[in-house]
Amino acid sequence: TMAGFDFREGSARVITPPQGALLTNKTTTTVKTVGIFADPKPAAIERIIAGGADLDMIQLAGAETPADIQSLRAQCGLPVIKT
């Protein structure tokens, strides 16, 4: 089971980093938490994770290139999927 947490600016369902930390830490170990981003800067994702968001995976929903995806995987140490 997966649960998505939308960090995309301008999204109708966007949550703040503190909300993300609170919500991701309330899930059970059987739920994989996925942070949804669009054209993020790796530092922004690192700040969200450092702020307490317990993400298992990153989903990208913007115009990211394969090089962006590889860089993000290396920097964040999490699986990255592109939609």
Backbone as a chain_set.jsonl record, in Angstrom:
{"seq": "TMAGFDFREGSARVITPPQGALLTNKTTTTVKTVGIFADPKPAAIERIIAGGADLDMIQLAGAETPADIQSLRAQCGLPVIKT", "coords": {"N": [[0.844, -1.177, 0.0], [0.485, 2.251, -0.765], [0.889, 5.711, 0.084], [0.349, 8.942, -1.049], [1.886, 12.128, -0.722], [1.428, 15.39, -1.33], [3.585, 17.772, -2.374], [3.698, 19.71, -4.275], [3.964, 22.955, -5.343], [1.273, 25.171, -5.747], [-0.583, 23.205, -6.242], [-3.869, 21.913, -5.724], [-4.019, 20.228, -3.606], [-1.826, 20.569, -2.031], [0.539, 20.169, 0.615], [2.151, 21.471, 3.543], [5.646, 21.417, 4.516], [5.818, 20.934, 7.42], [3.266, 19.748, 7.83], [3.569, 17.518, 6.219], [5.575, 16.139, 7.606], [4.209, 15.51, 9.99], [2.041, 13.925, 9.009], [3.291, 11.812, 7.533], [4.621, 10.477, 9.506], [2.619, 9.299, 10.904], [1.785, 7.092, 9.592], [1.569, 3.511, 9.109], [4.004, 0.829, 9.211], [3.448, -0.742, 7.058], [2.608, 0.861, 5.066], [3.824, 2.563, 2.34], [5.35, 5.647, 2.005], [5.018, 8.335, -0.212], [6.478, 11.109, -1.594], [5.271, 13.717, -3.505], [6.378, 15.671, -6.135], [7.044, 18.478, -8.318], [9.276, 19.484, -10.659], [11.352, 19.935, -8.688], [13.881, 21.456, -6.609], [16.738, 19.759, -5.544], [17.655, 20.465, -2.98], [15.377, 21.454, -1.742], [13.805, 19.178, -1.377], [15.494, 17.755, 0.301], [15.392, 19.427, 2.552], [12.739, 19.068, 3.346], [12.769, 16.359, 4.06], [14.731, 16.439, 6.057], [13.309, 17.977, 7.831], [11.636, 16.2, 9.0], [9.817, 14.672, 7.501], [8.942, 11.46, 6.704], [9.762, 9.898, 4.181], [9.454, 7.284, 1.79], [9.8, 7.134, -0.874], [10.163, 9.073, -3.89], [8.102, 10.829, -6.074], [8.047, 12.214, -9.246], [6.493, 14.774, -11.009], [6.797, 16.619, -13.025], [8.714, 18.422, -15.435], [11.094, 16.984, -15.413], [14.342, 15.825, -16.324], [16.054, 12.798, -17.453], [18.65, 13.013, -16.396], [18.216, 14.78, -14.254], [16.682, 13.14, -12.617], [18.455, 11.024, -11.995], [20.381, 12.488, -10.58], [18.873, 13.386, -8.401], [18.19, 10.951, -7.179], [20.742, 10.144, -6.33], [21.419, 12.216, -4.554], [19.364, 12.256, -2.601], [19.03, 9.632, -1.836], [16.85, 7.977, -2.13], [14.342, 5.902, -3.737], [13.22, 6.97, -6.952], [10.474, 7.837, -8.891], [9.063, 8.595, -12.092], [6.349, 10.339, -13.384]], "CA": [[0.0, 0.0, 0.0], [1.223, 3.506, -0.827], [0.146, 6.947, 0.335], [1.044, 10.068, -1.656], [1.843, 13.404, -0.019], [1.63, 16.338, -2.426], [4.369, 18.951, -2.034], [3.787, 20.555, -5.472], [3.438, 24.308, -5.169], [0.156, 25.485, -6.63], [-1.531, 22.095, -6.305], [-5.036, 22.065, -4.851], [-3.862, 19.329, -2.453], [-0.481, 20.764, -1.485], [0.713, 20.222, 2.062], [3.381, 22.134, 3.956], [6.609, 20.469, 5.095], [5.424, 20.442, 8.749], [2.139, 18.824, 7.687], [4.131, 16.277, 5.679], [6.256, 15.43, 8.699], [3.185, 14.979, 10.89], [1.258, 12.874, 8.368], [4.082, 10.636, 7.169], [5.006, 9.763, 10.717], [1.434, 8.641, 11.456], [1.473, 5.899, 8.809], [2.117, 2.259, 9.626], [5.14, 0.334, 8.444], [2.981, -1.414, 5.845], [2.282, 1.898, 4.084], [4.979, 3.263, 1.777], [5.026, 7.061, 1.835], [5.556, 8.868, -1.458], [6.422, 12.561, -1.718], [5.012, 14.1, -4.895], [7.01, 16.952, -6.433], [7.143, 18.859, -9.726], [10.45, 20.326, -10.919], [11.906, 20.381, -7.403], [15.313, 21.58, -6.387], [17.077, 18.72, -4.569], [17.777, 21.025, -1.625], [14.027, 21.584, -1.173], [13.404, 17.847, -0.914], [16.332, 17.44, 1.461], [14.861, 20.183, 3.697], [11.489, 18.415, 3.777], [13.16, 15.128, 4.743], [15.414, 16.84, 7.299], [12.286, 18.523, 8.709], [10.893, 15.137, 9.653], [8.962, 13.87, 6.622], [9.47, 10.102, 6.581], [9.412, 9.469, 2.824], [10.061, 6.06, 1.282], [9.974, 7.25, -2.315], [9.847, 10.37, -4.478], [7.429, 10.797, -7.374], [8.219, 13.479, -9.954], [5.37, 15.007, -11.923], [7.081, 17.852, -13.764], [9.473, 18.284, -16.68], [12.423, 16.544, -15.044], [15.078, 15.036, -17.315], [16.695, 11.626, -16.858], [19.798, 13.462, -15.584], [17.656, 15.312, -13.002], [16.226, 12.003, -11.823], [19.649, 10.356, -11.472], [20.983, 13.372, -9.58], [18.017, 13.373, -7.219], [18.386, 9.643, -6.53], [22.052, 10.147, -5.669], [21.439, 13.187, -3.465], [18.396, 11.953, -1.546], [19.148, 8.241, -1.413], [15.529, 7.337, -2.154], [13.87, 5.572, -5.072], [12.529, 8.061, -7.631], [9.683, 7.437, -10.062], [8.651, 9.723, -12.915], [5.029, 10.142, -13.993]], "C": [[0.884, 1.232, 0.0], [0.3, 4.674, -0.511], [0.979, 8.103, -0.211], [0.824, 11.352, -0.874], [2.323, 14.474, -0.991], [2.34, 17.602, -1.943], [4.499, 19.902, -3.224], [3.155, 21.915, -5.213], [2.345, 24.564, -6.199], [-0.869, 24.375, -6.773], [-2.685, 22.354, -5.338], [-4.889, 21.234, -3.571], [-2.507, 19.482, -1.764], [-0.497, 20.769, 0.044], [2.045, 20.904, 2.359], [4.374, 21.091, 4.471], [6.248, 20.03, 6.517], [4.233, 19.477, 8.706], [2.63, 17.474, 7.168], [4.82, 15.46, 6.746], [5.236, 14.773, 9.621], [2.472, 13.784, 10.262], [2.081, 11.63, 8.048], [4.498, 9.834, 8.388], [3.818, 9.088, 11.409], [1.068, 7.372, 10.678], [2.089, 4.667, 9.46], [3.272, 1.807, 8.743], [4.721, -0.394, 7.167], [2.614, -0.427, 4.746], [3.571, 2.576, 3.645], [4.564, 4.707, 1.511], [5.768, 7.615, 0.627], [5.377, 10.385, -1.458], [6.28, 12.921, -3.18], [5.527, 15.521, -5.107], [6.953, 17.215, -7.935], [8.288, 19.861, -9.868], [11.106, 20.833, -9.635], [13.408, 20.629, -7.479], [15.657, 20.518, -5.334], [17.181, 19.249, -3.139], [16.414, 21.164, -0.963], [13.542, 20.241, -0.639], [14.213, 17.462, 0.317], [15.845, 18.178, 2.709], [13.589, 19.537, 4.235], [11.811, 17.139, 4.55], [13.83, 15.467, 6.074], [14.426, 17.404, 8.316], [11.38, 17.472, 9.324], [9.973, 14.318, 8.777], [9.636, 12.525, 6.383], [9.036, 9.531, 5.232], [10.164, 8.194, 2.456], [10.432, 6.187, -0.181], [9.617, 8.665, -2.755], [9.199, 10.138, -5.835], [7.577, 12.177, -8.0], [7.132, 13.62, -11.005], [5.558, 16.294, -12.709], [7.824, 17.534, -15.056], [10.912, 17.837, -16.405], [13.045, 15.675, -16.144], [15.628, 13.773, -16.649], [17.905, 12.002, -15.992], [19.33, 14.027, -14.247], [17.282, 14.166, -12.061], [17.414, 11.276, -11.2], [20.302, 11.18, -10.371], [20.19, 13.336, -8.28], [18.147, 12.058, -6.449], [19.685, 9.637, -5.726], [22.06, 11.065, -4.451], [20.542, 12.787, -2.304], [18.467, 10.518, -1.044], [17.823, 7.507, -1.359], [15.201, 6.912, -3.578], [13.082, 6.755, -5.649], [11.765, 7.489, -8.808], [9.229, 8.695, -10.785], [7.31, 9.408, -13.548], [4.756, 11.221, -15.005]], "O": [[1.911, 1.267, 0.678], [-0.898, 4.639, -0.794], [2.159, 8.237, 0.112], [-0.285, 11.631, -0.418], [3.476, 14.466, -1.421], [1.77, 18.4, -1.199], [5.328, 20.811, -3.189], [1.968, 22.016, -4.904], [2.483, 24.216, -7.371], [-1.925, 24.586, -7.37], [-2.497, 22.94, -4.272], [-5.556, 21.505, -2.572], [-2.096, 18.61, -0.999], [-1.413, 21.297, 0.674], [2.95, 20.911, 1.525], [3.968, 19.984, 4.826], [6.36, 18.84, 6.812], [4.195, 18.503, 9.457], [2.172, 16.422, 7.614], [4.676, 14.238, 6.797], [5.387, 13.608, 9.99], [2.315, 12.746, 10.905], [1.618, 10.511, 8.267], [4.704, 8.624, 8.294], [4.003, 8.38, 12.398], [0.143, 6.656, 11.063], [3.015, 4.773, 10.263], [3.484, 2.346, 7.657], [5.552, -0.635, 6.291], [2.34, -0.831, 3.616], [4.32, 3.1, 4.47], [3.545, 4.957, 0.868], [6.969, 7.403, 0.459], [4.258, 10.883, -1.337], [7.076, 12.483, -4.01], [5.174, 16.445, -4.375], [6.828, 16.282, -8.729], [8.267, 20.94, -9.276], [11.383, 22.025, -9.508], [14.103, 20.064, -8.323], [14.946, 20.389, -4.337], [16.828, 18.547, -2.192], [16.301, 21.007, 0.253], [12.938, 20.177, 0.432], [13.669, 16.903, 1.269], [15.88, 17.621, 3.807], [13.39, 19.47, 5.448], [11.196, 16.867, 5.58], [13.531, 14.853, 7.098], [14.663, 17.325, 9.521], [10.464, 17.799, 10.078], [9.39, 13.346, 9.256], [10.772, 12.467, 5.912], [8.067, 8.776, 5.15], [11.345, 8.04, 2.765], [11.275, 5.443, -0.681], [8.864, 9.366, -2.079], [9.688, 9.348, -6.643], [7.273, 13.188, -7.368], [6.883, 12.704, -11.789], [4.587, 16.982, -13.022], [7.587, 16.503, -15.685], [11.839, 18.266, -17.092], [12.357, 14.895, -16.802], [15.665, 13.684, -15.422], [18.149, 11.369, -14.964], [19.963, 13.79, -13.218], [17.538, 14.226, -10.858], [17.388, 10.948, -10.014], [20.728, 10.638, -9.351], [20.764, 13.265, -7.193], [18.206, 12.053, -5.22], [19.718, 9.181, -4.583], [22.647, 10.724, -3.424], [20.917, 12.961, -1.144], [18.009, 10.224, 0.06], [17.681, 6.526, -0.629], [15.72, 7.494, -4.53], [12.369, 7.45, -4.926], [12.319, 6.751, -9.623], [9.033, 9.739, -10.162], [7.134, 8.36, -14.169], [3.694, 11.23, -15.627]]}, "num_chains": 1, "name": "protein.A"}
